[in-house]
Every structure is written in structure tokens, then in C-alpha cells.
Coordinates of N, CA and C in Angstrom, one line a residue:
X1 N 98.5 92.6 91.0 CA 98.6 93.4 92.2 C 98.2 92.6 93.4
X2 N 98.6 92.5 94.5 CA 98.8 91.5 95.7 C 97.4 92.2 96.6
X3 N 97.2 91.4 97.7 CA 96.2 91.8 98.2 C 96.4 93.2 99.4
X4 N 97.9 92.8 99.3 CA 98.3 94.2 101.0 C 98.1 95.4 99.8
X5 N 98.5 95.5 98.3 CA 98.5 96.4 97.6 C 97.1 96.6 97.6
X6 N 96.3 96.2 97.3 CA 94.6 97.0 97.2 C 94.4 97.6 98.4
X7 N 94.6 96.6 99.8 CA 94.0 97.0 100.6 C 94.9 98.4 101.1
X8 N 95.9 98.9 101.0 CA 96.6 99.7 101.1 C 95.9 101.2 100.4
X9 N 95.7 101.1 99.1 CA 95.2 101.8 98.3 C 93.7 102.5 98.4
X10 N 93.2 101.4 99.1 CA 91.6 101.4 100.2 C 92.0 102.7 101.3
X11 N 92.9 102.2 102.2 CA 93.1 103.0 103.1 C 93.7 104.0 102.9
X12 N 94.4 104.7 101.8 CA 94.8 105.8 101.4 C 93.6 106.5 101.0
X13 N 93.2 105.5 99.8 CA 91.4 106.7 99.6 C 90.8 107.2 100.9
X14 N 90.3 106.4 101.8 CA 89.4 106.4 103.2 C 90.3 107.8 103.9
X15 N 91.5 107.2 103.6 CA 91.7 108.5 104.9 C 91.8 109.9 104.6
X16 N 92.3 110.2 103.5 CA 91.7 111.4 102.5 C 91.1 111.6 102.3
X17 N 89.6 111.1 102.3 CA 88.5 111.7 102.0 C 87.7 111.8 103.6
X18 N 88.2 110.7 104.5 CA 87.6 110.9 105.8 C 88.4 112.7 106.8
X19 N 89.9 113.0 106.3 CA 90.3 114.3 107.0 C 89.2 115.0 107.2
X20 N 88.9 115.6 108.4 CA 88.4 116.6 108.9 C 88.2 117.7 108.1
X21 N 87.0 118.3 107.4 CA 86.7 119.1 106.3 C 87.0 120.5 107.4
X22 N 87.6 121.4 106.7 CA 87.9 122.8 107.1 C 86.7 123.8 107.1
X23 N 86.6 124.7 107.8 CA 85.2 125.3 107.6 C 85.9 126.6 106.5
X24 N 84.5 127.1 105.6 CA 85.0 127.4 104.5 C 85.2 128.8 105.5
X25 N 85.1 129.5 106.4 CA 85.6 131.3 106.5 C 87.4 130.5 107.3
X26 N 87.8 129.6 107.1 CA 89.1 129.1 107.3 C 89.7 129.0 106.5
X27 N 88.9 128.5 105.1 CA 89.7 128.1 103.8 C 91.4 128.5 104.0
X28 N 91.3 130.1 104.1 CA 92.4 130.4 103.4 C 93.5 130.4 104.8
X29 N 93.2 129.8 105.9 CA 94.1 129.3 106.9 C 95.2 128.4 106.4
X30 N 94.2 127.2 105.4 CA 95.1 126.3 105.6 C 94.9 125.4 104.0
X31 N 95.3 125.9 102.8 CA 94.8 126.6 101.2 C 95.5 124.7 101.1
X32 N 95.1 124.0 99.9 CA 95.7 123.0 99.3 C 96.6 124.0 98.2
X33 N 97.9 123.3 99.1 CA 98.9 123.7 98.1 C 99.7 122.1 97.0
X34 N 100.5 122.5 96.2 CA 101.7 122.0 95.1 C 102.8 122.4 94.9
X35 N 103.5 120.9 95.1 CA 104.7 121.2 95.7 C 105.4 120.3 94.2
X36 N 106.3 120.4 93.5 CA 107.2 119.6 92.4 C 108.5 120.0 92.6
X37 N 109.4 118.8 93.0 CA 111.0 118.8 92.6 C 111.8 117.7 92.5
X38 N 112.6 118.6 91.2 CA 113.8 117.4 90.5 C 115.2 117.6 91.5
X39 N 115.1 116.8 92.4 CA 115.8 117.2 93.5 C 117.1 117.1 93.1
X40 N 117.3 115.5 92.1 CA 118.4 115.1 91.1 C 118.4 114.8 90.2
X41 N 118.7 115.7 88.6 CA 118.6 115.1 87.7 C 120.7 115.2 87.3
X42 N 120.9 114.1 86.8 CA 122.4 114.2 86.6 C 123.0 113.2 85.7
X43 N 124.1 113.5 85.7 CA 125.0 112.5 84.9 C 126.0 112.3 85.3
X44 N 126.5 110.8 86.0 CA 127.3 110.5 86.4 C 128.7 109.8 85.4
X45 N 130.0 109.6 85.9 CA 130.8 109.2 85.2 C 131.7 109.9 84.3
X46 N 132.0 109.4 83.2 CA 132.4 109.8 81.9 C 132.6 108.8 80.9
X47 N 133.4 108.9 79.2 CA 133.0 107.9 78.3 C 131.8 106.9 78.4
X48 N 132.6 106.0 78.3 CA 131.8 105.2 77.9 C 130.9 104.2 78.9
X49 N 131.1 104.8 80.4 CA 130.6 104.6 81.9 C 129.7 105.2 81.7
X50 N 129.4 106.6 81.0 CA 128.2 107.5 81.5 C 127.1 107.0 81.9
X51 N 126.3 107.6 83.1 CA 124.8 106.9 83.6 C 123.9 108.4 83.8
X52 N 123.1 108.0 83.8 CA 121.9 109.8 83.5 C 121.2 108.7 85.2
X53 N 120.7 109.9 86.0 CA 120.0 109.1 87.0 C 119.3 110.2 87.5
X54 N 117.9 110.1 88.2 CA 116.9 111.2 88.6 C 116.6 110.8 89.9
X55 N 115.7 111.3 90.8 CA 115.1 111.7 92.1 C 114.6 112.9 92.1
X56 N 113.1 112.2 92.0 CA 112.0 113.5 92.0 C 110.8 113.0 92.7
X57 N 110.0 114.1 93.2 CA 108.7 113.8 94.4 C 108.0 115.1 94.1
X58 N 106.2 115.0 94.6 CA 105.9 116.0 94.1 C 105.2 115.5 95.2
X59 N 104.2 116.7 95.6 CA 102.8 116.4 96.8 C 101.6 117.5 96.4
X60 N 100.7 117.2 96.5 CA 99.5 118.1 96.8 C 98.5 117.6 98.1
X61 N 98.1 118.7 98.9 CA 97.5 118.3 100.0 C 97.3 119.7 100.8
X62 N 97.0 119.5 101.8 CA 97.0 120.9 103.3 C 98.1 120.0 104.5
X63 N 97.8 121.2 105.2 CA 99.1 121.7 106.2 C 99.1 119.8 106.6
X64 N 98.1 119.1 107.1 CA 98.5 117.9 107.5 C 97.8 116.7 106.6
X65 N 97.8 116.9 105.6 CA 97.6 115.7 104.6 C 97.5 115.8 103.5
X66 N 98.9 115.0 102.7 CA 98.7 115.2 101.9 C 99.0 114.2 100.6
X67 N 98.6 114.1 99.6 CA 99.1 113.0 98.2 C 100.2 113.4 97.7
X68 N 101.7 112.0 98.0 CA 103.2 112.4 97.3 C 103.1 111.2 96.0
X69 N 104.0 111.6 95.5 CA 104.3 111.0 93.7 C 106.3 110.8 94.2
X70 N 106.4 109.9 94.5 CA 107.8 109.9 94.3 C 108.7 108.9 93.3
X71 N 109.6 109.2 92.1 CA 110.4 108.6 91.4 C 112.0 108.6 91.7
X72 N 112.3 107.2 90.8 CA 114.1 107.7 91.1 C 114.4 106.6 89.9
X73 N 115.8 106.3 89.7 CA 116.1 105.6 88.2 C 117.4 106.1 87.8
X74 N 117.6 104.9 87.0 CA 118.8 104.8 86.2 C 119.0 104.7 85.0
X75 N 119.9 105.6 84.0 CA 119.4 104.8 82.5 C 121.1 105.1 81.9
X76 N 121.8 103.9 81.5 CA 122.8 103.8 80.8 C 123.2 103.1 79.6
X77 N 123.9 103.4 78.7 CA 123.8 102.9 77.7 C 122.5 102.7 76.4
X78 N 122.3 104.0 76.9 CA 120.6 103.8 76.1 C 119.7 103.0 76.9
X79 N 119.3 102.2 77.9 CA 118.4 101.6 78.5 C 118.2 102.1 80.1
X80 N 116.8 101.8 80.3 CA 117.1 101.7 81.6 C 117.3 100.8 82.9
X81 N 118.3 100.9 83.6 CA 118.7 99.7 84.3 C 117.6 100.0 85.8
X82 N 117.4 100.8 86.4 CA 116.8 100.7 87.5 C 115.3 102.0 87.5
X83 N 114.0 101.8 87.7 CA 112.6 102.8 87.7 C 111.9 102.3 88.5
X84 N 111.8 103.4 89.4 CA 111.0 103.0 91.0 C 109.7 104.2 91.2
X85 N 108.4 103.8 91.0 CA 107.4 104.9 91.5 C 106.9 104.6 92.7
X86 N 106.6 105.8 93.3 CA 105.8 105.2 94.6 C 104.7 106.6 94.2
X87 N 103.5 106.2 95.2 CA 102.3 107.0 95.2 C 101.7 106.7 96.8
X88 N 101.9 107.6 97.6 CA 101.8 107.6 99.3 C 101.2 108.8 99.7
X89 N 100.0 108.1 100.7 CA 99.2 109.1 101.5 C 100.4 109.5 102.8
X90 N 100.1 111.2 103.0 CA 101.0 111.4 104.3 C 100.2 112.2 105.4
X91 N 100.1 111.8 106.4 CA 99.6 112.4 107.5 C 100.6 113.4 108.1
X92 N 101.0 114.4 108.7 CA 101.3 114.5 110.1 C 101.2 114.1 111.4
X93 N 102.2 113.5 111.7 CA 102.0 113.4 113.1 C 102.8 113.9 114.4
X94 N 103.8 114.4 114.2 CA 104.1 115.6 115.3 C 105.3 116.7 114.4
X95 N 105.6 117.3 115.5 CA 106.3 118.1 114.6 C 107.5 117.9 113.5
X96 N 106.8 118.3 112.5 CA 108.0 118.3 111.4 C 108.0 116.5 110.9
X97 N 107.4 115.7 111.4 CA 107.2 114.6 110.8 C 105.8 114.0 110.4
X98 N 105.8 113.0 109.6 CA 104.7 112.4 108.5 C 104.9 111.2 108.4
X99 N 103.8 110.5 108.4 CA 103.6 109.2 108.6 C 103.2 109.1 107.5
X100 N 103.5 108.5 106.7 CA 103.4 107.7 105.0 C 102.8 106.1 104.6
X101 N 101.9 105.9 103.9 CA 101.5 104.9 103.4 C 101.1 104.7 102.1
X102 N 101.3 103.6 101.2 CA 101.2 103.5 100.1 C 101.5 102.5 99.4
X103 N 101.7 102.6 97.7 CA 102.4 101.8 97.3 C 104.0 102.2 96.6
X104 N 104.6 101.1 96.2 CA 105.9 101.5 95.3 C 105.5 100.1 94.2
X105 N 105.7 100.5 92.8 CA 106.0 99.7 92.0 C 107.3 100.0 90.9
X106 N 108.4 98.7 91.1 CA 109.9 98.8 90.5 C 109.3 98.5 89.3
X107 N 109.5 99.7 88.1 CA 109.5 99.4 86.8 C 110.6 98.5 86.4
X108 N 111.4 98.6 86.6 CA 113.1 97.9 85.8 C 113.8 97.7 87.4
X109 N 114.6 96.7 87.7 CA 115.1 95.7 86.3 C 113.7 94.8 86.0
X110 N 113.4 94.0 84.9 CA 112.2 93.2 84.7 C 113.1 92.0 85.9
X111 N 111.8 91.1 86.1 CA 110.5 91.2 86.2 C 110.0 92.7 86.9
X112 N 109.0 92.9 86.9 CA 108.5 94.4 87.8 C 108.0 93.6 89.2
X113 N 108.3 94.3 90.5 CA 107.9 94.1 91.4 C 107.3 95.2 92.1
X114 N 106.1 94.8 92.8 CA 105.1 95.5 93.6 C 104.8 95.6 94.9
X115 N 105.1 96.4 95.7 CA 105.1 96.6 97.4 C 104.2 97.6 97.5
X116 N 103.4 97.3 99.3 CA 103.2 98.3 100.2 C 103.9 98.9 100.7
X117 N 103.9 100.3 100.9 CA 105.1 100.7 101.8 C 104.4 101.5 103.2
X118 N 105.5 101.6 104.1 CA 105.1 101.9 105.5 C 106.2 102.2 105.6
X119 N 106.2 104.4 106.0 CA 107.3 104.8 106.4 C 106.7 105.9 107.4
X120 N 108.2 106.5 107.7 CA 107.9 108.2 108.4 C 109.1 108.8 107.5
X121 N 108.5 110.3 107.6 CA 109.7 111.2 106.6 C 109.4 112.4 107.4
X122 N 110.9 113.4 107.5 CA 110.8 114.4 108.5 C 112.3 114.8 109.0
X123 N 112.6 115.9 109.9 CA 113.6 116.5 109.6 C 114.0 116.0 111.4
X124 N 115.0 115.5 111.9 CA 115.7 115.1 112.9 C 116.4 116.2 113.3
X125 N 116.7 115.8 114.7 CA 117.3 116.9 115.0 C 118.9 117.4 114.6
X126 N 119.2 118.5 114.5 CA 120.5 119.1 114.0 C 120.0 119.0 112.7
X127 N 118.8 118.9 112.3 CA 118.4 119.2 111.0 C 118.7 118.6 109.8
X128 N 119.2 117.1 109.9 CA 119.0 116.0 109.0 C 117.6 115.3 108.2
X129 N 117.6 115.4 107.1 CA 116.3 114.8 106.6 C 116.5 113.6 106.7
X130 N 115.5 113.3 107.1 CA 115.2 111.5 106.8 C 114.2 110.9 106.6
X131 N 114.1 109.9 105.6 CA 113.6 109.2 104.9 C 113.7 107.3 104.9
X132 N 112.6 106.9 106.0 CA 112.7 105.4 106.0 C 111.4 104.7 106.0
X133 N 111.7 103.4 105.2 CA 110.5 103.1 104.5 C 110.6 101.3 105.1
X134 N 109.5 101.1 105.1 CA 109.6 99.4 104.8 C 108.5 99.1 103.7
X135 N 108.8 97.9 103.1 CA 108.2 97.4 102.2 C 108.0 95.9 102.1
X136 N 106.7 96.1 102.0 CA 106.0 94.2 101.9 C 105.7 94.2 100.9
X137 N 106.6 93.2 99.8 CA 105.6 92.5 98.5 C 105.1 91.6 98.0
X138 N 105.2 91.2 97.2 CA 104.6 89.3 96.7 C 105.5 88.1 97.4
X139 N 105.4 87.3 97.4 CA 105.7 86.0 97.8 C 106.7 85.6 99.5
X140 N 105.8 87.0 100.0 CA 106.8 87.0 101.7 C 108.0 87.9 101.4
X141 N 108.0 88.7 100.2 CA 109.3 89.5 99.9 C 109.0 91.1 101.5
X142 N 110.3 91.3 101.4 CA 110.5 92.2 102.5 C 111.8 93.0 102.3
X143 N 111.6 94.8 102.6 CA 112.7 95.5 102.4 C 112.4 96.5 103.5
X144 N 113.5 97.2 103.2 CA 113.8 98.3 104.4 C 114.9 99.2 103.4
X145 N 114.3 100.8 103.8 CA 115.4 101.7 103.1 C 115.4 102.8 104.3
X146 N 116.7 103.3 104.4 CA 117.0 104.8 105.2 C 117.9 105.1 104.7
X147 N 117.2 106.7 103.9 CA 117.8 108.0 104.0 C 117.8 108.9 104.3
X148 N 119.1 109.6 104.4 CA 119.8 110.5 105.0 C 120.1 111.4 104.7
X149 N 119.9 113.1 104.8 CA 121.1 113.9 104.2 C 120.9 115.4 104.8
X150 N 121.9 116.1 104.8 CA 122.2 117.1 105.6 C 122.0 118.5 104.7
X151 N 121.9 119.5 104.7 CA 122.2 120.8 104.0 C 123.1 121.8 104.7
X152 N 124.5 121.8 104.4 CA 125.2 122.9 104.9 C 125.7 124.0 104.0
X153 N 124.9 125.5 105.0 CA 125.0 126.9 104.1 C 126.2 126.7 103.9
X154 N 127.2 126.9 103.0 CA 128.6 127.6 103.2 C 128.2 128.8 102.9
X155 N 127.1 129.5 101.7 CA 127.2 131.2 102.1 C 125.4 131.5 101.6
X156 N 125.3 132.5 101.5 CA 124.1 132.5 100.7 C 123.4 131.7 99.6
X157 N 124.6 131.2 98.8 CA 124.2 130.6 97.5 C 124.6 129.5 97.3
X158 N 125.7 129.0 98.2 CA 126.3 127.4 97.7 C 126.2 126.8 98.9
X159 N 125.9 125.6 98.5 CA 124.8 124.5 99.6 C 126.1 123.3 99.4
X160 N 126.2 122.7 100.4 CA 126.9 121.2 99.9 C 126.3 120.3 100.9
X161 N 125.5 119.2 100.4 CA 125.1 118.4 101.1 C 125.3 117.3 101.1
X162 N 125.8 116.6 101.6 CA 126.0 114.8 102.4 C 124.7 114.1 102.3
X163 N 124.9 113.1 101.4 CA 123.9 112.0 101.5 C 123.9 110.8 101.9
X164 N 123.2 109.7 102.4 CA 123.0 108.3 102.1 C 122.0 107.8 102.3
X165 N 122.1 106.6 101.5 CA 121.0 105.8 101.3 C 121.7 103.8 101.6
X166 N 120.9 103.5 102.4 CA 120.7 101.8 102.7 C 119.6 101.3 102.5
X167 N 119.9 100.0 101.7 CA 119.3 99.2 101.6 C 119.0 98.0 102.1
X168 N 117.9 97.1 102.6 CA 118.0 96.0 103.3 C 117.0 94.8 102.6
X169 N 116.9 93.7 102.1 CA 116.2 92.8 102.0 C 116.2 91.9 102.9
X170 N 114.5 91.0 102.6 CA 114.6 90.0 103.9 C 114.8 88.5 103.0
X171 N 115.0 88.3 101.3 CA 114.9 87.1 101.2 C 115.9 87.2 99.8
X172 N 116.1 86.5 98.9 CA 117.1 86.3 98.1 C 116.3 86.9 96.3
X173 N 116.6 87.7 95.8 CA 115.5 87.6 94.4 C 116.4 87.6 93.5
X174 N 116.7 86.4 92.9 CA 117.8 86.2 92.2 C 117.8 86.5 90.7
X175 N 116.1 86.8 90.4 CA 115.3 87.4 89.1 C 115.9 88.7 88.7
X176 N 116.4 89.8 89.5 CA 116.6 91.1 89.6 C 118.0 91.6 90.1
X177 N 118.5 89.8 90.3 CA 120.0 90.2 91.3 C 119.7 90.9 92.8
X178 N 119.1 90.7 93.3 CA 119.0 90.9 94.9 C 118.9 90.1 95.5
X179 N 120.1 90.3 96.4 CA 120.3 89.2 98.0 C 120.0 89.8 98.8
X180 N 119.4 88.7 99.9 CA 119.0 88.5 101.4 C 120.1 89.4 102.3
X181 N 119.6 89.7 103.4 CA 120.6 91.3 104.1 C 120.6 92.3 103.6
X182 N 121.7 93.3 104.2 CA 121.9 94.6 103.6 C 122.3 94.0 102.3
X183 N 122.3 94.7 101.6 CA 121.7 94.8 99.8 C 123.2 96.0 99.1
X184 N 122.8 96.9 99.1 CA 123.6 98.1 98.7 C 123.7 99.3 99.9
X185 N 124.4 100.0 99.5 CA 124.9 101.7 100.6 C 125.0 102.5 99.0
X186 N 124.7 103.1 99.1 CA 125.0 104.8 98.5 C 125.6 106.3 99.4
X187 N 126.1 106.6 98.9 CA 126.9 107.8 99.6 C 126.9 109.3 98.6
X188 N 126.9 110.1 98.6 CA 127.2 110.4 98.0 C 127.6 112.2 98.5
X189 N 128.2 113.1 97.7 CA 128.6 114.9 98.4 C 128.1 115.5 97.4
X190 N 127.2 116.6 97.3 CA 127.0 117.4 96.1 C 126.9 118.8 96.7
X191 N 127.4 119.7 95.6 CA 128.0 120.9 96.1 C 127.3 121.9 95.1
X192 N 126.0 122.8 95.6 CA 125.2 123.4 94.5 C 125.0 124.8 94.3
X193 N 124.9 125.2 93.5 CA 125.0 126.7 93.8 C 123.5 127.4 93.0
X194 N 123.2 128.1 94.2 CA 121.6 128.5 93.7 C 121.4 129.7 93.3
X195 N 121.9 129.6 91.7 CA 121.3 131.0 90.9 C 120.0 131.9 91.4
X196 N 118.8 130.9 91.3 CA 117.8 131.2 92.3 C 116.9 129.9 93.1
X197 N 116.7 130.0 94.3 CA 116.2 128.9 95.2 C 116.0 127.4 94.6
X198 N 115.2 128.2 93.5 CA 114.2 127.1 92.5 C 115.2 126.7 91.6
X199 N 116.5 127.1 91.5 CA 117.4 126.5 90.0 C 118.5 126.8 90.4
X200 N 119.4 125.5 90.3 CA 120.9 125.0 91.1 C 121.5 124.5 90.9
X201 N 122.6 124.8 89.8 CA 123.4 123.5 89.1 C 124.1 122.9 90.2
X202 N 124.9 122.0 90.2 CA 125.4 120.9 91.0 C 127.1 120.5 90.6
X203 N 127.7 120.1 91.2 CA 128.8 119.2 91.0 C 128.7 118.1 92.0
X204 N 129.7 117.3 91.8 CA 129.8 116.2 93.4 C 130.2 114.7 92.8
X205 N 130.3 113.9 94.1 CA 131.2 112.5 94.0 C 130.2 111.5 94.9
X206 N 130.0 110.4 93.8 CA 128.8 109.4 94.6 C 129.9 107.8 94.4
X207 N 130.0 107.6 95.8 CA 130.0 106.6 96.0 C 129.0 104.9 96.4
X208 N 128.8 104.1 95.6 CA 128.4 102.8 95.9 C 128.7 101.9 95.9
X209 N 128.2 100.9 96.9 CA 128.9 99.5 97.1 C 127.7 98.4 97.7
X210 N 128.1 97.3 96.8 CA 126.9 96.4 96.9 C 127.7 94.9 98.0
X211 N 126.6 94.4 98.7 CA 127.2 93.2 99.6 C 126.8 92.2 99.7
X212 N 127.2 91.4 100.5 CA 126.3 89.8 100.4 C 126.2 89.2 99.3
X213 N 125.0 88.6 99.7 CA 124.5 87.9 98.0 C 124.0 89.0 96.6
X214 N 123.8 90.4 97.0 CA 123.9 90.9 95.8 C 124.9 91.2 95.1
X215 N 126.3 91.5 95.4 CA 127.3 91.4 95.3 C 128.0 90.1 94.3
X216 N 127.8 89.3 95.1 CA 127.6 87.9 94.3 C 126.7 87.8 92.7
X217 N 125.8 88.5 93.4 CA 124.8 88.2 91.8 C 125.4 89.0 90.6
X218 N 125.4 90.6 91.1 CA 126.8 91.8 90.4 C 127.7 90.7 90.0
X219 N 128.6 90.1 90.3 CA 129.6 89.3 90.1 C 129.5 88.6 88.5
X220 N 128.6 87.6 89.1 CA 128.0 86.9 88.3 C 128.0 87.1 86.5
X221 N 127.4 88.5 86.7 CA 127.6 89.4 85.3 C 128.3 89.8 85.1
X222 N 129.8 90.1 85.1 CA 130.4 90.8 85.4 C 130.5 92.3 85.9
X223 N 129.8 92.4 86.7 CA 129.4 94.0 87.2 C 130.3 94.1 88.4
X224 N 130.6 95.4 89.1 CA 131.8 95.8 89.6 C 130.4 95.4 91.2
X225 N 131.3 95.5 92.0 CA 130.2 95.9 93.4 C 130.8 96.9 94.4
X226 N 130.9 97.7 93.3 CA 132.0 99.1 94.3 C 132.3 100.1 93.3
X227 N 132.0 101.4 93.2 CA 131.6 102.4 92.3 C 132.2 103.9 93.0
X228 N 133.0 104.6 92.4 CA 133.0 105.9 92.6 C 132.8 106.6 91.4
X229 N 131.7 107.8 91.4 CA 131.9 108.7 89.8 C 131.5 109.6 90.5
X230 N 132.3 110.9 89.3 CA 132.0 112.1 89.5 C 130.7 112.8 88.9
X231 N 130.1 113.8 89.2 CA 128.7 114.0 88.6 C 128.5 115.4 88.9
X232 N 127.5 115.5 87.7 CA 127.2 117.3 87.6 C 125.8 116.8 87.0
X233 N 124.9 118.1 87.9 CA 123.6 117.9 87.7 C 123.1 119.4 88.4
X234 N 121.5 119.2 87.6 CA 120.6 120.2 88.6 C 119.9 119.7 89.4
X235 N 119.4 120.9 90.3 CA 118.4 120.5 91.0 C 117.0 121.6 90.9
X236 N 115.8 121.3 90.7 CA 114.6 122.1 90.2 C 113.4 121.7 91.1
X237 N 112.8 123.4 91.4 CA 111.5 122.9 92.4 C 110.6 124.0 92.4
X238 N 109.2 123.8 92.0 CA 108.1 124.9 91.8 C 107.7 125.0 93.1

């Protein structure tokens, strides 16, 4: 573990335990609540392409601070190709946005690699979520992600929402197949229908495309660097 990772982990403890203690005849103003959702659990493709892939985050905290758990991953062919955990302190800082600090450590592809991250997450106007992060890790390594995505009612029950996701690196990791520049785009349409709030099967079409030197590295193995599958999944949240 690198030294921005401890000292990171410092400053998440400190600031959570330094929040402004609530007086107890307020308690129930402003209660520590728990939040858990499998925003995506799915399976993409068909035969012998099939890919199972997840996106889930959980939080516990009050109205302006709180502790998030976020995962995401890939697993095909019986293995897993891609496992990403992050563990981030979030502040509020104005409306409807949160200022995030923490770490992320990539379980797969091996080697494992370890970052600080420094984001904001929060809802834009016309009511887009977004989600952007930077990340510093071992040997001068540097990244950048923004995501994106919309929720449009069509009625009571069925939601279809527009996604993406960018990727950026600052140096070449040829250990893991990642190039220097934008890296990958993800796209994707999922179209859900909510039996009840909390439980929502899914259908939908995700598009990906890898560039530059990752692209190259994709190559290399013979891996495609340009992806369309279709996919059916739920989505689950306490």
C-alpha cells in the first residue's frame, strides 16, 4: 500500500470522527441511516460470449456524511476478468452534491493495483447523475473516470435509462493492457420495469469500445476493441 493510500485512509478516519456531534434531543432530526444497491447485476451476450457483470455501492452515514462501499466486475468463462472495490468518505457540499475521498483497489486483471481517489458525485441539472473520480496510484500512475446517466419515466413502472462511462489514463500499463489517453467508452440503454421500487428486472444493449494503446494491447491477444451485447438483468436496493 503506497503512501497517498495511508495517508488518505488517515484523513477519512479524522474526518468522520471529527463531524460535528448532533445534540442528542436532535438525534432523530438527522438518524444514521443504510443504504444497499445492486444497481446491476446481469448477463450479457449469448453462447459461448456470455459475460455475468455487477455494479453495486452501499453507504451508511447522516444527512451530510457518510461511509460508501462501491464494487463493479466482470466474470466470463468461469473466471474473473475485471474486480474493482472502492471504500470513500463523502461529505456534502452544496446541494445535492458530495465530495468523495478514498481508496480503490483493482482486484483483477493481476497484477492488483492500488489508488487514491478524489471525486464529486451528485445529480446535474436536468437531472443527470454523475459520477467523476480521479485517481493516483503507484509509480506516477494517474486516471480519470466520468459517469453518466439519465432516468426517463415512460410510466409509473418502466424506467429506461441512458448510460456512460469514460475512461482516461496518464501513462502506459502494459501489465493489465492499459494505454496512456482515453482508455475505453462504455455506453450503454437499459429498459426496467419496477414490480416494486426495490425490485426491477431489466433488458437493454451495451455498447464498448477500447482506443489508443489499449486497443493495441486488446489486439495483441486477440481481443475485439469494439463490443455490442444484448443483456437482461436486475436491479435491487434496501
Amino acid at each position: 500500500m503506497n503512501r497517498g493510500t495511508v495517508i488518505c485512509i488517515a484523513l477519512m478516519c479524522a474526518a468522520f470522527l471529527l463531524c460535528p456531534p448532533i445534540a442528542a434531543g436532535h438525534a432523530e432530526d438527522d438518524p444514521v441511516l443504510i443504504m444497499l444497491m445492486l444497481d446491476e447485476l446481469e448477463r450479457r451476450g449469448s453462447g459461448s460470449d456470455k459475460e455475468d457483470s455487477w455494479d453495486a455501492e452501499a453507504w451508511i452515514g447522516k444527512d451530510l456524511d457518510k461511509l460508501w462501499v462501491k464494487s463493479q466486475g466482470e466474470r466470463a468463462a468461469g473466471r474473473t476478468k475485471h474486480a474493482e472495490l472502492q471504500f470513500l468518505y463523502s461529505k456534502a457540499v452544496a446541494t445535492y452534491w458530495d465530495f468523495q475521498i478514498g481508496v480503490r483497489q483493482d482486484l483483477e486483471p493481476s497484477p492488483s493495483r492500488s489508488w487514491t481517489v478524489i471525486g464529486f458525485q451528485g445529480l446535474a441539472p436536468y437531472f443527470f447523475d454523475i459520477d467523476a473520480a480521479i485517481f493516483i496510484g503507484e509509480s506516477g500512475r494517474t486516471a480519470l473516470r466520468f459517469e453518466a446517466e439519465y432516468e426517463l419515466l415512460l410510466t409509473q413502472r418502466l424506467v429506461l435509462t441512458p448510460e456512460i462511462e469514460v475512461n482516461w489514463y496518464g501513462k502506459d500499463d502494459p501489465a493489465i493492457g492499459v494505454g496512456s489517453g482515453l482508455s475505453d467508452v462504455e455506453a450503454g440503454l437499459r429498459l426496467r420495469y419496477e414490480i416494486r421500487r426495490e425490485f426491477a428486472p431489466y433488458i437493454g444493449v451495451n455498447w464498448s469500445r477500447l482506443y489508443g494503446d489499449t486497443a493495441d494491447f486488446a489486439g495483441a491477444t486477440g481481443r475485439h476493441s469494439s463490443d455490442t451485447e444484448f443483456l437482461i438483468g436486475i436491479r435491487v436496493w434496501y
